[in-house]
């Protein structure tokens, strides 16, 4: 996550500039503010209008922009932000940087900055391999400039392939996150640094026989977003997740399980934790005895009687744990009616500190969707939150949890 971070994005003139549009979108999705600077060359490939529309910011294009320069615009752009990202970085731009040339706004910013700089080069493979470019690369690396890519593959020029393609926007975003997290860690700025956060996510599958199982519609999106948000906040994160169709979040210890019993075991062995967030939609029941053979129709036309037994309640188990109860224990309540009454009941019964309550009636589209409308239920009351993306819900829950743990807020 990049909430609250300000990134100056320098777009220089290469065909890969079109990918910068997607890059802006991806950075903004993660909460960053993106201030675009375009070189003259970049404007030959994409328009400032498109860049401005996607970033929702003024696009800086010229060194001698009277409006921007009356408050020393290029110096401000060079200094007031968390990171300068160059994507694409052309061979020409790298050469100018290596030699301290400042003949346009982008290069003036790069010469004046004291902020971290990350470059995503893009050029023809021959230009990349050229000793001049390789020498410039070494010079820039020695000065602390970081690089993402280039990747190898087909080039825009017909029939050419090799190393020189700009990295994909998501790879660049990951490099930005790693760099910012590293600096925040160094500066002791991450609110959950040194903490362990344990999260459950996804559904559980309870086998009926070797080929069938009981399941539910949980996608795991909210739990996984929480794991990412906790990681971004500097925590060591353990994610215990049921069967989901989602990639493992980066830098998180993921324990994949199938059943509620396995989930409980994984949770217990992962304790102690400072914060536990039980976002999994654990199946309430499993088969009293799981058959080893596939259940067959017996010809009578009557369905088989499936005898069920209740699963252990993971949240309640750790909520009542004598020695290993986390300092902050957060549960979810997925309801289709009497949302708040049910949530309060769960808060008490399971001895949680907060319950994140949401209405999962099919009409809300929350199950499997990307948005969530939650109510934060605690012993001091109920807070209604506006509809947000699951990512934003995750970021805000994690920020609130960090404040509570660090003593800045009580809920
Ligand atoms: N939970 C759990 N283990 C279970 C059931 C639920 O840890 N066996 C946790 C969930 O992860 C969630 C909270 O308890 O944080 C509430 O889950 P929910 O399915 O809404 O409630 P249930 O306890 O299953 O109650 P009910 O089915 O009556 O709504």
XYZ file of C-alpha atoms and ligand atoms in Angstrom:
440
model
C 0.000 0.000 0.000
C 1.165 3.516 -0.701
C -1.401 5.612 1.138
C -0.239 9.128 1.835
C 2.867 8.760 -0.340
C 3.693 11.359 -2.977
C 5.505 10.204 -6.059
C 6.881 12.430 -8.786
C 6.589 10.404 -11.987
C 8.959 11.509 -14.740
C 7.853 10.203 -18.121
C 10.501 10.437 -20.802
C 10.150 9.915 -24.517
C 9.857 6.310 -25.554
C 7.136 4.085 -26.907
C 6.848 2.533 -23.418
C 5.369 5.870 -22.254
C 1.932 4.419 -22.991
C 2.481 1.944 -20.130
C 2.959 4.897 -17.763
C -0.762 5.568 -18.028
C -1.494 2.180 -16.477
C 1.327 2.738 -13.992
C -0.353 5.957 -12.781
C -3.598 4.063 -12.285
C -1.894 1.273 -10.334
C -0.036 3.692 -8.062
C -3.204 5.649 -7.363
C -5.159 2.465 -6.645
C -2.707 1.868 -3.828
C -3.300 5.296 -2.354
C -0.313 7.223 -3.745
C -0.511 10.764 -5.083
C 1.224 10.864 -8.469
C 2.629 14.190 -9.706
C 3.526 13.793 -13.378
C 6.403 15.453 -15.194
C 6.669 14.874 -18.942
C 9.667 15.532 -21.147
C 9.168 16.950 -24.625
C 9.817 13.486 -26.045
C 7.160 11.901 -23.849
C 4.589 14.330 -25.241
C 5.233 12.925 -28.712
C 3.960 9.543 -27.493
C 1.188 10.355 -25.020
C -0.651 13.566 -24.272
C -0.471 15.643 -21.081
C -4.267 15.571 -21.201
C -4.378 11.797 -20.727
C -1.700 11.906 -18.030
C -3.514 14.733 -16.229
C -6.866 12.961 -16.422
C -5.492 9.732 -14.976
C -3.398 11.338 -12.265
C -5.972 14.051 -11.456
C -2.983 16.406 -11.055
C -1.394 19.288 -12.939
C 1.100 17.874 -15.420
C 4.471 19.633 -15.358
C 6.078 19.906 -18.765
C 8.440 22.865 -18.978
C 11.347 24.217 -16.952
C 10.224 27.735 -17.647
C 6.583 27.377 -16.655
C 5.903 30.834 -15.177
C 3.065 29.612 -12.977
C 5.131 26.855 -11.418
C 8.463 28.687 -11.307
C 7.416 31.661 -9.215
C 7.733 29.354 -6.203
C 10.893 27.659 -7.529
C 8.866 24.849 -9.095
C 11.611 22.434 -10.075
C 13.242 22.643 -6.664
C 9.909 21.933 -4.970
C 9.236 19.039 -7.318
C 12.688 17.724 -6.518
C 12.331 17.959 -2.746
C 8.755 17.792 -1.480
C 7.955 14.163 -2.261
C 8.700 10.645 -1.096
C 10.172 9.252 -4.284
C 11.007 10.183 -7.849
C 10.084 7.498 -10.349
C 11.308 7.631 -13.943
C 9.209 5.443 -16.223
C 10.174 5.031 -18.920
C 13.808 6.098 -18.478
C 15.331 6.426 -21.941
C 19.012 5.954 -22.755
C 19.204 9.695 -23.364
C 17.730 10.558 -19.971
C 20.091 8.135 -18.239
C 23.030 9.712 -20.074
C 21.998 13.207 -19.036
C 21.562 12.097 -15.426
C 24.956 10.442 -15.385
C 26.561 13.669 -16.603
C 24.570 16.133 -14.536
C 22.945 17.778 -17.525
C 19.863 19.788 -16.607
C 18.409 21.155 -19.823
C 14.733 20.514 -19.168
C 12.399 20.196 -16.195
C 12.864 16.437 -15.723
C 16.660 16.590 -15.695
C 16.662 19.741 -13.515
C 14.535 17.906 -10.939
C 16.855 14.906 -11.063
C 19.894 17.125 -10.496
C 18.268 19.057 -7.654
C 16.713 16.171 -5.751
C 17.759 14.676 -2.456
C 14.967 12.079 -2.582
C 15.253 8.410 -3.582
C 15.102 7.834 -7.312
C 13.862 4.691 -9.036
C 14.264 4.303 -12.796
C 12.518 1.858 -15.131
C 14.640 1.910 -18.301
C 13.142 1.247 -21.725
C 15.081 1.245 -24.936
C 16.173 -0.832 -27.880
C 18.349 -3.804 -26.765
C 21.326 -2.498 -28.742
C 21.080 0.840 -26.954
C 20.857 -0.955 -23.602
C 23.895 -3.105 -24.339
C 25.919 -0.189 -25.638
C 28.954 0.347 -23.379
C 27.993 4.009 -23.011
C 24.597 3.066 -21.499
C 26.132 0.322 -19.363
C 28.732 2.787 -18.094
C 26.001 5.322 -17.270
C 24.065 2.577 -15.484
C 27.061 1.791 -13.275
C 27.615 5.471 -12.518
C 23.970 5.952 -11.567
C 23.837 2.793 -9.460
C 26.965 3.921 -7.625
C 25.163 7.157 -6.815
C 22.300 5.231 -5.235
C 19.786 5.387 -8.076
C 17.715 2.181 -8.067
C 16.577 0.349 -11.176
C 13.604 -1.829 -12.034
C 14.186 -3.782 -15.256
C 14.489 -3.558 -18.145
C 12.775 -6.831 -18.989
C 13.437 -8.925 -22.038
C 11.010 -9.630 -24.820
C 9.713 -8.353 -28.144
C 10.471 -4.741 -28.981
C 8.261 -2.237 -30.786
C 10.726 -2.390 -33.700
C 9.731 -5.196 -36.020
C 11.501 -8.481 -35.404
C 13.702 -7.194 -32.598
C 13.859 -8.856 -29.228
C 16.153 -8.755 -26.231
C 16.639 -6.885 -22.986
C 15.187 -3.388 -23.123
C 11.445 -3.517 -22.542
C 10.133 -1.415 -19.711
C 9.075 -3.588 -16.743
C 5.356 -4.161 -16.388
C 3.525 -1.526 -14.311
C 2.785 -3.970 -11.474
C 6.463 -4.895 -11.207
C 7.359 -1.212 -11.042
C 4.711 -0.663 -8.350
C 6.198 -3.549 -6.347
C 9.667 -1.973 -6.640
C 8.261 1.385 -5.501
C 6.614 -0.259 -2.494
C 9.765 -2.134 -1.524
C 11.842 1.030 -1.791
C 9.423 3.162 0.213
C 8.958 0.447 2.829
C 12.730 0.083 3.169
C 13.113 3.817 3.768
C 10.202 3.970 6.182
C 11.687 1.049 8.090
C 15.066 2.787 8.245
C 13.408 5.915 9.527
C 11.449 3.902 12.104
C 8.272 5.231 10.520
C 6.249 2.046 10.036
C 3.538 1.831 12.679
C 3.594 -1.965 12.945
C 7.371 -2.497 12.719
C 8.387 -5.295 15.056
C 4.801 -6.572 15.458
C 3.361 -9.909 14.426
C -0.054 -9.860 12.780
C -1.959 -13.108 12.236
C -4.786 -13.137 9.700
C -7.217 -15.803 8.521
C -8.768 -15.470 5.091
C -10.995 -17.247 2.577
C -13.491 -20.062 3.049
C -12.859 -23.530 4.418
C -13.783 -26.687 2.546
C -15.211 -29.538 4.574
C -15.092 -32.865 2.731
C -18.295 -34.889 2.467
C -16.581 -37.741 0.694
C -13.410 -37.926 -1.424
C -14.997 -35.884 -4.252
C -17.490 -33.490 -2.621
C -17.215 -30.773 -0.019
C -19.171 -28.114 1.890
C -18.011 -24.600 0.989
C -19.138 -20.971 0.944
C -18.784 -17.969 -1.337
C -15.936 -16.194 0.449
C -13.308 -14.991 -2.053
C -10.605 -14.144 0.503
C -10.207 -10.662 -0.999
C -10.776 -8.813 2.285
C -8.480 -11.093 4.299
C -5.716 -10.933 1.700
C -6.024 -7.123 1.503
C -5.617 -7.029 5.289
C -2.466 -9.130 5.054
C -1.026 -6.743 2.449
C -1.971 -3.682 4.469
C -0.402 -5.107 7.642
C 2.764 -5.950 5.701
C 2.911 -2.438 4.290
C 2.583 -1.109 7.822
C 5.801 -2.980 8.641
C 4.391 -5.991 10.477
C 5.579 -9.556 10.185
C 2.445 -11.175 8.787
C 1.201 -14.747 8.906
C -1.759 -15.426 6.636
C -3.645 -18.657 7.223
C -5.909 -19.085 4.251
C -8.458 -21.549 2.997
C -8.820 -22.456 -0.688
C -8.819 -19.163 -2.641
C -8.099 -18.086 -6.167
C -5.725 -15.307 -5.188
C -1.948 -15.003 -5.422
C 0.002 -15.081 -2.152
C 0.728 -11.536 -0.952
C 4.431 -10.627 -1.174
C 6.626 -10.885 1.940
C 3.925 -12.642 3.948
C 4.144 -16.142 5.477
C 1.217 -17.973 3.904
C -0.121 -21.214 5.382
C -2.663 -22.811 3.083
C -5.260 -25.041 4.700
C -8.479 -26.665 3.633
C -10.657 -27.402 6.654
C -11.627 -25.511 9.818
C -9.711 -28.019 11.945
C -6.552 -27.407 9.891
C -7.116 -23.647 10.117
C -7.388 -23.792 13.904
C -4.205 -25.830 14.154
C -2.302 -23.426 11.877
C -3.566 -20.432 13.861
C -2.586 -21.954 17.193
C 0.897 -22.836 16.012
C 1.350 -19.306 14.622
C 0.660 -17.639 17.972
C 1.790 -15.497 19.741
C 0.705 -12.454 17.746
C 0.181 -8.821 18.668
C -2.897 -8.536 16.471
C -5.110 -11.303 15.087
C -7.725 -10.594 12.455
C -10.044 -13.496 11.772
C -11.473 -12.658 8.370
C -12.019 -16.237 7.187
C -15.528 -17.484 6.514
C -15.054 -20.698 8.434
C -17.612 -23.416 7.655
C -19.774 -23.932 10.719
C -20.229 -27.635 10.161
C -18.329 -30.623 8.870
C -19.362 -34.233 8.335
C -19.648 -36.180 11.578
C -17.666 -38.871 9.841
C -16.095 -38.358 6.455
C -16.583 -41.306 4.132
C -13.559 -42.795 2.470
C -15.626 -43.789 -0.577
C -17.739 -41.634 -2.877
C -21.375 -41.655 -1.709
C -23.499 -43.377 -4.387
C -27.214 -43.086 -5.148
C -28.850 -46.168 -3.680
C -31.673 -46.362 -6.234
C -34.417 -45.561 -3.700
C -34.743 -41.959 -4.946
C -34.084 -40.688 -1.410
C -31.106 -38.390 -0.769
C -28.536 -39.639 1.752
C -28.798 -38.299 5.304
C -25.690 -36.226 5.884
C -24.883 -36.129 9.562
C -23.050 -32.924 10.435
C -21.149 -31.841 13.507
C -20.088 -28.331 14.537
C -16.602 -27.079 13.712
C -14.366 -25.520 16.352
C -14.758 -21.741 16.585
C -11.287 -20.391 15.894
C -11.981 -16.804 16.951
C -13.648 -17.887 20.192
C -10.880 -20.380 20.929
C -8.136 -17.773 20.761
C -10.378 -15.110 22.324
C -10.557 -17.244 25.446
C -6.951 -18.394 25.351
C -5.418 -17.911 28.798
C -1.889 -16.971 27.827
C -1.813 -16.554 24.054
C -4.741 -14.204 23.385
C -3.408 -11.435 21.103
C -3.494 -7.897 22.500
C -5.947 -6.900 19.815
C -8.356 -9.492 18.493
C -10.580 -8.599 15.553
C -13.354 -10.761 14.158
C -15.773 -10.368 11.285
C -19.513 -10.840 11.256
C -21.005 -11.671 7.905
C -24.760 -11.355 8.275
C -27.850 -11.201 6.152
C -30.107 -9.796 8.908
C -29.933 -8.156 12.376
C -26.380 -7.115 11.551
C -25.500 -5.101 14.637
C -27.279 -7.267 17.201
C -25.560 -10.340 15.816
C -22.205 -8.543 15.681
C -22.458 -7.452 19.315
C -23.382 -10.998 20.293
C -20.273 -12.312 18.541
C -18.073 -9.646 20.163
C -19.107 -10.864 23.608
C -19.350 -14.588 22.913
C -15.989 -14.800 21.196
C -14.275 -12.276 23.490
C -13.090 -10.167 20.549
C -12.074 -6.489 20.827
C -13.663 -5.423 17.564
C -16.074 -7.001 15.152
C -16.044 -5.832 11.565
C -19.678 -6.309 10.629
C -20.914 -6.448 7.066
C -24.178 -7.226 5.387
C -23.505 -10.024 2.919
C -27.008 -10.291 1.442
C -26.610 -11.125 -2.270
C -27.911 -7.661 -3.264
C -24.915 -5.957 -1.599
C -22.436 -7.746 -3.909
C -19.902 -7.829 -1.035
C -19.201 -11.570 -1.216
C -16.678 -11.881 -4.032
C -16.866 -8.179 -4.954
C -14.170 -5.509 -4.599
C -16.075 -3.098 -2.357
C -17.192 -3.395 1.238
C -19.442 -1.405 3.580
C -18.553 -2.133 7.175
C -19.568 -1.208 10.681
C -16.839 -1.297 13.287
C -18.366 -2.715 16.443
C -16.496 -2.449 19.715
C -17.394 -2.163 23.399
C -17.432 1.612 23.045
C -19.966 1.720 20.227
C -20.599 1.226 16.534
C -18.961 3.202 13.752
C -20.578 3.153 10.325
C -17.971 3.427 7.583
C -18.828 4.573 4.050
C -18.547 2.146 1.162
C -14.886 1.649 0.259
C -12.754 -0.744 -1.732
C -11.669 -3.790 0.255
C -8.132 -2.438 -0.045
C -9.102 0.831 1.630
C -11.101 -0.969 4.313
C -7.989 -3.050 5.006
C -5.702 -0.009 5.171
C -7.995 1.802 7.554
C -8.527 -1.174 9.846
C -4.770 -1.716 9.990
C -4.087 1.991 10.636
C -6.669 1.975 13.437
C -5.254 -1.221 14.895
C -1.727 0.233 14.853
C -2.916 3.408 16.598
C -4.687 1.348 19.243
C -1.704 -0.879 19.834
C 0.663 2.065 19.950
C -1.579 3.868 22.379
C -2.674 6.683 20.083
C -6.360 5.762 20.013
C -8.757 3.656 21.935
C -11.745 2.028 20.313
N -15.197 -17.866 13.061
C -14.201 -18.719 13.451
N -14.437 -20.057 13.493
C -15.659 -20.548 13.198
C -16.690 -19.678 12.805
C -16.411 -18.325 12.740
O -13.096 -18.259 13.728
N -15.864 -21.849 13.265
C -14.917 -16.433 13.053
C -14.911 -15.803 11.680
O -13.630 -15.830 11.119
C -15.372 -14.397 11.997
C -16.306 -14.571 13.168
O -15.935 -15.785 13.769
O -14.306 -13.576 12.410
C -17.766 -14.609 12.848
O -18.007 -15.499 11.805
P -19.467 -15.733 11.239
O -19.425 -16.795 10.197
O -20.087 -14.408 10.890
O -20.210 -16.207 12.529
P -20.486 -17.569 13.203
O -19.762 -17.633 14.492
O -20.252 -18.669 12.251
O -22.023 -17.437 13.596
P -23.332 -17.639 12.700
O -23.052 -18.736 11.738
O -24.337 -17.971 13.717
O -23.585 -16.321 12.054
